[in-house]
CSV table of C-alpha atoms in Angstrom, one decimal:
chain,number,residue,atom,x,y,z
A,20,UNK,CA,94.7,-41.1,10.7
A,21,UNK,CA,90.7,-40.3,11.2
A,22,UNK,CA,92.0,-39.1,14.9
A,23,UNK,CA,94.8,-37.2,13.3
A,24,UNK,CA,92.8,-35.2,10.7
A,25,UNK,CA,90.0,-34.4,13.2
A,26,UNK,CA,87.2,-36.3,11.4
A,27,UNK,CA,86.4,-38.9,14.8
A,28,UNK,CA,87.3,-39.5,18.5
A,29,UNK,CA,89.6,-42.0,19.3
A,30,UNK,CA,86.1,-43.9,20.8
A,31,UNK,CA,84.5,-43.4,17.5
A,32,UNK,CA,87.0,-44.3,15.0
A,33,UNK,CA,86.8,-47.5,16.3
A,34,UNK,CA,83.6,-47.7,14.2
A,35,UNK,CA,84.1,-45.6,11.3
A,36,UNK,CA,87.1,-47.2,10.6
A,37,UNK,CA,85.4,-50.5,10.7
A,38,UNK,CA,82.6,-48.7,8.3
A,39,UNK,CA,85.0,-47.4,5.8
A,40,UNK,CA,86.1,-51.1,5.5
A,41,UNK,CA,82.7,-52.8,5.7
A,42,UNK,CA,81.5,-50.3,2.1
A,43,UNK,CA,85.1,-51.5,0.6
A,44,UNK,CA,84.2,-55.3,0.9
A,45,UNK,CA,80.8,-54.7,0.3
A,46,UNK,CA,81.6,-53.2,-3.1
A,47,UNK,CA,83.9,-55.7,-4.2
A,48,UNK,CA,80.3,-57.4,-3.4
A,49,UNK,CA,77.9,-55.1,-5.0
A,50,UNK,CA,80.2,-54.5,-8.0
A,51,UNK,CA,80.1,-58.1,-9.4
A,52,UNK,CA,75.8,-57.4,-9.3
A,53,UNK,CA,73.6,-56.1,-11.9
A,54,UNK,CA,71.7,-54.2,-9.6
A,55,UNK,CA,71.8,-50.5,-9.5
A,56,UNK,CA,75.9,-51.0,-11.0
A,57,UNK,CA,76.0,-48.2,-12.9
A,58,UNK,CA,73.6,-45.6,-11.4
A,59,UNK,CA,75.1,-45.9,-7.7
A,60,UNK,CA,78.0,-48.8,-7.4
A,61,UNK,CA,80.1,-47.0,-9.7
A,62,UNK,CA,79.7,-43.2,-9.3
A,63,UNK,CA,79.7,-44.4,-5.3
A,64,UNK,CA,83.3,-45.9,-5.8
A,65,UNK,CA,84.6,-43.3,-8.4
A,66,UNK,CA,83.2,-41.2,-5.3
A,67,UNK,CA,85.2,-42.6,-2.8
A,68,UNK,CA,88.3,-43.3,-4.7
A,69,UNK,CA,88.0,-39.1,-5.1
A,70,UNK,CA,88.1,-38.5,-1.7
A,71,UNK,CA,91.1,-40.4,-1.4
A,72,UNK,CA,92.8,-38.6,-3.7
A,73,UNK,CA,92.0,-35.7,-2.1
A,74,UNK,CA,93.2,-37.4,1.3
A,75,UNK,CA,96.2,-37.9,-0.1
A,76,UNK,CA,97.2,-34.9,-2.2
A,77,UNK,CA,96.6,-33.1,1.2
A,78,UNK,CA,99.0,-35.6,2.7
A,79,UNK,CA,101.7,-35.0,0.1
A,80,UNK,CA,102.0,-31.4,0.4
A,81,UNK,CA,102.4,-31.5,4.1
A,82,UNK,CA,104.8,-34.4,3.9
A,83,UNK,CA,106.2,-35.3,0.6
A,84,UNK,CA,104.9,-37.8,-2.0
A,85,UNK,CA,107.5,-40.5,-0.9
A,86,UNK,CA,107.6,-40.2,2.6
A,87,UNK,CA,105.3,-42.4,4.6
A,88,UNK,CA,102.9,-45.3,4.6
A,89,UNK,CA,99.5,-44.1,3.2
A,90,UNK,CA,98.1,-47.4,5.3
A,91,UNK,CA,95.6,-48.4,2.3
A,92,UNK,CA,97.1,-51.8,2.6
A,93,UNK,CA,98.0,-51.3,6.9
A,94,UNK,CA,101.8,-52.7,7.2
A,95,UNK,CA,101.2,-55.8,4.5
A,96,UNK,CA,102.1,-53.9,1.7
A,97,UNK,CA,103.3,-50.2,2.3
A,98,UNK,CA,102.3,-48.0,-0.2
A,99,UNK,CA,103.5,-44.2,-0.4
A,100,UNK,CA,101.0,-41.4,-0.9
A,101,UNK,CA,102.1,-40.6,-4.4
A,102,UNK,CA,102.4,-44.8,-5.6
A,103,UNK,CA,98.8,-44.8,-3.5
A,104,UNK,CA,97.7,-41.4,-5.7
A,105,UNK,CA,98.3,-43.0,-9.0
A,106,UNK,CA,97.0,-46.5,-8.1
A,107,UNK,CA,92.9,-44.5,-7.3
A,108,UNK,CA,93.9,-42.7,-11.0
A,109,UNK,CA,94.3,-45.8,-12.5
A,110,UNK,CA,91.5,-47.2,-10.3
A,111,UNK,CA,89.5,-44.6,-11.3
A,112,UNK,CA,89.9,-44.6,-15.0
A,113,UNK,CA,89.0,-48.3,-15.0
A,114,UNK,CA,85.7,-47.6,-13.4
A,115,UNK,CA,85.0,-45.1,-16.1
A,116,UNK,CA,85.8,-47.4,-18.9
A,117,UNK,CA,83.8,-50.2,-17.0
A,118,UNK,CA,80.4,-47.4,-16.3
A,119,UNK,CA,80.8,-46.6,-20.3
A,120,UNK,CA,80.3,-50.5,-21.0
A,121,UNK,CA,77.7,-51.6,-18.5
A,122,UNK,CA,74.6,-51.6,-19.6
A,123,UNK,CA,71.7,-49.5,-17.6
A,124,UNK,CA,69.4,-52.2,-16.6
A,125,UNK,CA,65.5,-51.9,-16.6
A,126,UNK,CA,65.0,-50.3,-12.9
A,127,UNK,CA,62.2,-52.2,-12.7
A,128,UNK,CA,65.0,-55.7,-12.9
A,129,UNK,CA,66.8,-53.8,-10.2
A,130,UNK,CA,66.8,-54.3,-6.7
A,131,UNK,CA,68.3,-52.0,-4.2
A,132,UNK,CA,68.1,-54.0,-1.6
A,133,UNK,CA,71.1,-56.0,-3.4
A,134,UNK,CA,73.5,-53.3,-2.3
A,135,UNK,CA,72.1,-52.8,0.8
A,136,UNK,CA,72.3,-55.9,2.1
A,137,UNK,CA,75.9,-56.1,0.5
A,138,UNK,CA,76.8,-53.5,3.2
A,139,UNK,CA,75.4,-54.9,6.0
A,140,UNK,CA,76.5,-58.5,5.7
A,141,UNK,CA,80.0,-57.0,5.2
A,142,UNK,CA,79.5,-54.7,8.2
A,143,UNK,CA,78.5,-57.8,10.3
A,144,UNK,CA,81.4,-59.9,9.3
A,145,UNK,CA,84.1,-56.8,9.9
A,146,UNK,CA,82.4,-56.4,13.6
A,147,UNK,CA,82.3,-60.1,14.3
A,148,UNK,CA,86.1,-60.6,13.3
A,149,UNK,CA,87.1,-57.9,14.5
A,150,UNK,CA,85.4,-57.2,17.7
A,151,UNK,CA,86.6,-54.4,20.5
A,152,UNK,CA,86.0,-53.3,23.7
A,153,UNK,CA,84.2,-49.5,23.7
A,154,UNK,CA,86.1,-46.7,24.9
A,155,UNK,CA,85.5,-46.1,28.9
A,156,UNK,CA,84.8,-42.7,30.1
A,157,UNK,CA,88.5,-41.7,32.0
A,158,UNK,CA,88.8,-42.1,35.2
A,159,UNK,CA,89.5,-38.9,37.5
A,160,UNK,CA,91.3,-40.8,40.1
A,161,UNK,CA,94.8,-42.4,40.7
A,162,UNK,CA,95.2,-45.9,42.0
A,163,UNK,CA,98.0,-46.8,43.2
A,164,UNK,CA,98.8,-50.4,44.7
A,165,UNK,CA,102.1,-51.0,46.8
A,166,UNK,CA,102.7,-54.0,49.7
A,167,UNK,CA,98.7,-53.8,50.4
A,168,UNK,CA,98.2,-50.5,50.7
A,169,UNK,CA,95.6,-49.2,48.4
A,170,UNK,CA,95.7,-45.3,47.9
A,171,UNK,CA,93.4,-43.4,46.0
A,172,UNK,CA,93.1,-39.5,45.3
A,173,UNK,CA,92.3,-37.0,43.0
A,174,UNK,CA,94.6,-35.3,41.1
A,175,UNK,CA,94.0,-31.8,41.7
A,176,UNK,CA,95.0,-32.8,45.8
A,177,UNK,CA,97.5,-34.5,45.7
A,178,UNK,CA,100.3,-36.6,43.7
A,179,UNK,CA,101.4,-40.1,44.4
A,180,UNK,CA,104.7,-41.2,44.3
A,181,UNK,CA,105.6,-45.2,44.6
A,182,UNK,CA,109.0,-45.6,45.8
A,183,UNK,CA,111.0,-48.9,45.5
A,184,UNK,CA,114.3,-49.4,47.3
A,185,UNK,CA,116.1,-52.3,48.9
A,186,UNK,CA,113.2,-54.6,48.5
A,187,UNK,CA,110.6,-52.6,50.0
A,188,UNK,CA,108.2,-49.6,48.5
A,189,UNK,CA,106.7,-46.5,50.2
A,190,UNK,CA,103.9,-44.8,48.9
A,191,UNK,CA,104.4,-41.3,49.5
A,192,UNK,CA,101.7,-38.4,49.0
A,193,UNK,CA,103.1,-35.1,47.8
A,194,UNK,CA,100.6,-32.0,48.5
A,195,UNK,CA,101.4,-29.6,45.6
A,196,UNK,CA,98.7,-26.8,46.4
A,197,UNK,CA,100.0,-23.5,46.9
A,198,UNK,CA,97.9,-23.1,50.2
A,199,UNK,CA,100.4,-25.6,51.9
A,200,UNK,CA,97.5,-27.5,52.4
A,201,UNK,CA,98.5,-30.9,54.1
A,202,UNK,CA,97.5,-34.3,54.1
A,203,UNK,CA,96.9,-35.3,57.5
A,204,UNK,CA,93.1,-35.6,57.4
A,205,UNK,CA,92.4,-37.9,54.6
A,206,UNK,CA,90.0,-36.6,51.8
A,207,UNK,CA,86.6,-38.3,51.8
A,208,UNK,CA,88.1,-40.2,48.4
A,209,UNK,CA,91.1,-41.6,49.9
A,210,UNK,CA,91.6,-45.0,51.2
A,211,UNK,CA,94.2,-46.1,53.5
A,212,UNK,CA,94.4,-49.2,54.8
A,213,UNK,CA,98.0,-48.9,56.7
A,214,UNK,CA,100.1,-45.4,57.5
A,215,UNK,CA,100.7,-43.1,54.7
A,216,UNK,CA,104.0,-40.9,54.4
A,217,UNK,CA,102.9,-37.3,53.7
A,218,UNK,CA,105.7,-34.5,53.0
A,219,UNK,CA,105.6,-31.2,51.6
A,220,UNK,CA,108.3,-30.2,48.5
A,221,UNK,CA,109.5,-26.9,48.1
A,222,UNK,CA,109.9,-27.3,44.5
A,223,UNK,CA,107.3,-30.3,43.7
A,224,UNK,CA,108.2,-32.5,40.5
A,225,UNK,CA,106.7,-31.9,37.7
A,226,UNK,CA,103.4,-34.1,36.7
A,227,UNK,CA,104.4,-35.1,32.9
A,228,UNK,CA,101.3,-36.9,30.8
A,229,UNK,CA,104.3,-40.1,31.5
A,230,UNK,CA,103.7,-39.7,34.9
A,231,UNK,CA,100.7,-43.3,35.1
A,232,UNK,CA,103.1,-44.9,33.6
A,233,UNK,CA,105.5,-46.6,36.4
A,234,UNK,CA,106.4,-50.1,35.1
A,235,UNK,CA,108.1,-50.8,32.4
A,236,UNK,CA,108.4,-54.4,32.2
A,237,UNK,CA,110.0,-55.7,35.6
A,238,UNK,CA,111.3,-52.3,36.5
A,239,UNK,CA,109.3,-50.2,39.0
A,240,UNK,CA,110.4,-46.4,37.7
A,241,UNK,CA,109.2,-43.0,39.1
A,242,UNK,CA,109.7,-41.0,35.6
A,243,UNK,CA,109.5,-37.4,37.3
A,244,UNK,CA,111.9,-38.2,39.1
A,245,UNK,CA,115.8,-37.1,37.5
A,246,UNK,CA,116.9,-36.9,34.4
A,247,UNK,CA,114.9,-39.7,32.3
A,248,UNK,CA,114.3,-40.7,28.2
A,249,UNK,CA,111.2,-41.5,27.1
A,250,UNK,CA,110.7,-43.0,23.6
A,251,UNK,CA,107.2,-44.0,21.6
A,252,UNK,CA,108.4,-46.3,19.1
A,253,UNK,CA,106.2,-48.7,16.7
A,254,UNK,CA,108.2,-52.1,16.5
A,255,UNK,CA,108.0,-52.5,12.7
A,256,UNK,CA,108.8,-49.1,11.9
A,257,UNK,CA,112.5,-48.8,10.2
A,258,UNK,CA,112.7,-44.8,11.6
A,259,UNK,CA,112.6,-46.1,15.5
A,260,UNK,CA,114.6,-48.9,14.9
A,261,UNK,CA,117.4,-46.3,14.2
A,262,UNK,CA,116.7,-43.9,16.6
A,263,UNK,CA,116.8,-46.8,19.1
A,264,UNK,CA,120.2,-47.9,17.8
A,265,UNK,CA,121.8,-44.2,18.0
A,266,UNK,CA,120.6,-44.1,21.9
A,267,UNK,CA,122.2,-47.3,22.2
A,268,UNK,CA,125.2,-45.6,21.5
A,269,UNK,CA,124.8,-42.6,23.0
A,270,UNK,CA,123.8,-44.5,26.5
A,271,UNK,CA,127.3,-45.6,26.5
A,272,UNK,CA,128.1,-42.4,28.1
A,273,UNK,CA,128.8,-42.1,32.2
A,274,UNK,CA,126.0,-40.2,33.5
A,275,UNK,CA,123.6,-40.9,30.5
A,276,UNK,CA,120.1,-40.6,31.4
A,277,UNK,CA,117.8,-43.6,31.9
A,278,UNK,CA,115.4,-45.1,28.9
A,279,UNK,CA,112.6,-46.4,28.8
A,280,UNK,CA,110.4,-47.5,25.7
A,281,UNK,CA,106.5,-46.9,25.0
A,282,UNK,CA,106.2,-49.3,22.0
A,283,UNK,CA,102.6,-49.2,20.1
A,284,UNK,CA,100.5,-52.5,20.0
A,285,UNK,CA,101.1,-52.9,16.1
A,286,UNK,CA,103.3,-55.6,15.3
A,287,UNK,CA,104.7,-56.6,19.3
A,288,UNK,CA,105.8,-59.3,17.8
A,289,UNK,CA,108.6,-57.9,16.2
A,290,UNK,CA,110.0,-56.3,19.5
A,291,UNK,CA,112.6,-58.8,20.0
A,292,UNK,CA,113.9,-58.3,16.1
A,293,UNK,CA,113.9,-54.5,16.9
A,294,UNK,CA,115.9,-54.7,20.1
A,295,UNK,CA,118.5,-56.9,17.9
A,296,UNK,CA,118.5,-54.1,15.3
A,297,UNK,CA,119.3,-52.0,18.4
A,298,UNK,CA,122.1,-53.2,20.0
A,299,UNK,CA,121.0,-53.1,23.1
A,300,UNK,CA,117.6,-53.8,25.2
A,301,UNK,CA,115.4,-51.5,27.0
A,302,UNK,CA,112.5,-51.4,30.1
A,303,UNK,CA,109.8,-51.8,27.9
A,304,UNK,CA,105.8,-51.9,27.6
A,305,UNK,CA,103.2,-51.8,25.4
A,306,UNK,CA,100.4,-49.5,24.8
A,307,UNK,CA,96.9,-49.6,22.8
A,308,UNK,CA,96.9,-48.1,19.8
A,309,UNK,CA,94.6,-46.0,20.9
A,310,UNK,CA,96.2,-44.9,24.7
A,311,UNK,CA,99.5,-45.0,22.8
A,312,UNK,CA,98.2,-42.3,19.8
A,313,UNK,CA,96.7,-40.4,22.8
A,314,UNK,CA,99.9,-40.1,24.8
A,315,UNK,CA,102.1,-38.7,22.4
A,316,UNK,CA,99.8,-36.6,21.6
A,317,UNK,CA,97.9,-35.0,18.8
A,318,UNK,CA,99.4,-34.1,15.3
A,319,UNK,CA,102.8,-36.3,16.5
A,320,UNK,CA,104.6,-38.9,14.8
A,321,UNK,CA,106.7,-41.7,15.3
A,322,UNK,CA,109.6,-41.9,16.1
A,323,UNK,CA,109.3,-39.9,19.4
A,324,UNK,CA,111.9,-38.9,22.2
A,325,UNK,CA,110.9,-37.2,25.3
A,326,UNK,CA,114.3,-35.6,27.5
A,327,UNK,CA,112.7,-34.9,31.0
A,328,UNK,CA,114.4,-33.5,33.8
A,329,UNK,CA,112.1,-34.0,37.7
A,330,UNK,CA,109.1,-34.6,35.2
A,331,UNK,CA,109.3,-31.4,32.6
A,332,UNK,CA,110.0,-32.1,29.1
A,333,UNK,CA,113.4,-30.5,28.3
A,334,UNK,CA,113.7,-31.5,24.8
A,335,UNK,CA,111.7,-33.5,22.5
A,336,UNK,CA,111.5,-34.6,18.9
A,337,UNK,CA,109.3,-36.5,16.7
A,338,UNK,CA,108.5,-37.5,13.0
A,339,UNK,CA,111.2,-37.9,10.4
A,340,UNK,CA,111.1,-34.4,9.0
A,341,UNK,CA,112.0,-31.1,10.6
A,342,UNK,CA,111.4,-32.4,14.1
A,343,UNK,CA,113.0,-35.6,13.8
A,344,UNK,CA,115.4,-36.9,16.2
A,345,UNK,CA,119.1,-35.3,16.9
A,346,UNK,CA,121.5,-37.6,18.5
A,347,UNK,CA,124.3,-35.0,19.1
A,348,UNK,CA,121.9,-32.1,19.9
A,349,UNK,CA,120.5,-34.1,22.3
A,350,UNK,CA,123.6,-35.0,23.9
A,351,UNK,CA,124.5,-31.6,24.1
A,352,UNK,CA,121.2,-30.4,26.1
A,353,UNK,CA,121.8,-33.5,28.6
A,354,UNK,CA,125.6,-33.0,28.9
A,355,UNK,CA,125.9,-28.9,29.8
C-alpha cells in the first residue's frame, strides 16, 4: 500500500513499514507511562489515528467503504475501510476522553527519554523478528542456463529463447535490431561455452514483462511464444479463487489457451486449498511480495489475467471493480 500510494520504493518500504509498526508497539508502551502522556503520547496517536482516517476516506471514495481489506490487522482479521474508519473514531474519542483525565505531570518528573527509548526498543525487536534481505540494484543482463551452456547478454542485443522438446533444450539467440545486425561475433558480455543457434525472425515475438519467467513448477514454458494465460493470484484471496475456478471451466474448451499461475508469497500455504476450490490444478510459482507487486504492475490489483498472443498482451483485467475479470468476454477475444 506505501508502494501503491507513492509515499516509498519497494526497497524502502521495507523499512517504513517496519517503522510505522515499531511507533504502534512503542505506544502501546509509552501510553501505559507517566511521562510526557498527555503533552506528546496522546496528541501523537490522536495524530496518527488522523492520518488514517484520512488514508482511508481516500480509499473509500476510490473503492467503496465495503470493498477490500484495509490491512490494519494483515489477513488475521480483515477489516473493511469503512468498519476500519469507525474503529480510529471510536479510537479517537477514547484518547480524548483519556487526555481530558490525565493529569499534566510536573515536567520537571518527566522524562523524554521514556518515549524515546519506547521506540527504539520496539524498532529493534520489529527488525530482529522480522529481518529481510535489502533490495539489490537489477541486474541489466539475462542468464540463461540449459544442458551447460551458460549464455549471457544484454537486452537491448539480443533475446534468449530456451527451448525444450523431446528431452533435450536449445538455447536460441533471436537478434531483434532493425539493422539485421547478427550474432555471429559474440558481444564482449556473452559467454558461450558450446555452439549457439542464432536466427533472424521476420516478425520477432514480443518481449512481455512475463518474459524471465520460464518455469512454472516442473514445466519449462517459453510465454511469448502462442497464445498463453497468465494469472497473479494471492492464495487466500476469495476474488482469485473464483476467477481460477471459471478458467477451470473455460479450459475445458479444445484449443483453449495454456495457464499458468503467478501466486504472491502471502499465505503459500493455502495453495493446495485454493487449487481444490478450483477444480483443477495449474503450473505454478511463487513470487516475493515485492517482485510479485512489481510485475503486475503499478496501481493493479488482484485478481489479474493477462491474454497474450507471441508475447503481446491481448486482453487483461484486474481488481474486482470495473476491470475485473470477464469469463465470456474473454472467451470471445481468444475464440474469433
Amino acid at each position: 500500500q506505501l508502494v501503491d500510494l507513492g509515499i516509498t520504493t519497494w526497497c524502502q518500504s521495507h523499512y517504513l513499514a517496519r517503522l510505522i509498526i515499531s511507533l504502534e508497539l512503542a505506544i502501546s508502551v509509552a501510553i501505559l507511562l507517566p511521562h510526557y502522556l498527555k503533552r506528546l503520547v496522546i496528541p501523537g496517536t490522536i495524530l496518527l489515528l488522523v492520518a488514517f482516517c484520512i488514508h482511508l476516506s481516500i480509499e473509500m471514495i476510490k473503492h467503496g467503504a465495503m470493498k477490500g481489506n484495509c490491512g490494519c490487522f494483515g489477513q488475521l482479521l480483515p477489516m473493511t475501510p469503512l468498519e476500519a474508519f469507525l474503529k480510529n473514531i471510536v479510537t479517537i474519542g477514547l484518547l480524548v476522553y483519556l487526555w481530558m483525565k490525565v493529569k499534566d505531570t510536573d515536567k520537571s518528573e518527566q522524562r523524554i527519554i521514556y518515549p524515546i527509548a519506547s521506540y527504539l526498543g520496539a524498532a529493534f525487536i520489529v527488525f530482529m523478528l522480522f529481518p529481510f534481505a535489502p533490495c539489490k540494484a537489477e541486474a541489466n543482463t539475462t542468464e540463461v542456463v540449459a544442458d551447460s551452456t551458460t549464455v549471457t547478454a544484454t537486452d537491448t542485443s539480443a533475446t534468449i529463447i530456451t527451448n525444450t522438446k523431446n528431452g533435450s533444450t536449445d538455447t536460441v539467440v533471436v537478434v531483434t535490431k532493425t539493422d539485421k545486425t547478427t550474432a555471429a561475433k559474440p558481444a564482449s558480455t556473452t559467454t558461450v561455452e558450446k555452439p549457439v543457434t542464432t536466427t533472424e525472425v521476420e516478425e520477432p515475438m514480443a518481449h512481455s514483462k512475463f518474459s524471465n519467467f520460464t518455469t512454472f513448477g516442473n514445466v519449462t514454458v517459453n510465454v511469448n511464444k502462442g497464445k498463453k494465460i497468465v494469472c497473479m493470484f494471492a492464495p487466500g484471496c476469495d476474488h482469485c479463487q473464483a476467477t481460477a475456478k471459471e478458467l477451470a471451466g473455460m479450459a475445458k474448451q479444445a484449443g483453449f489457451p495454456e495457464i499458468y499461475i503467478l501466486f504472491m508469497d502471502e499465505e503459500a500455504d493455502k495453495i493446495p486449498e485454493f487449487f481444490k476450490i478450483a477444480g483443477r490444478t495449474f503450473p505454478y510459482r511463487v513470487l516475493d511480495i515485492p517482485l510479485f507487486w512489481n510485475t503486475i504492475g503499478s496501481g493493479a490489483s488482484t485478481p489479474a489475467v493477462f491474454y497474450l498472443k507471441n508475447g503481446t498482451i491481448i486482453k487483461s483485467y484486474q481488481g474486482i471493480d470495473e476491470q475485473k475479470f470477464n469469463g465470456k468476454e474473454l472467451n470471445g477475444i481468444i475464440m474469433k
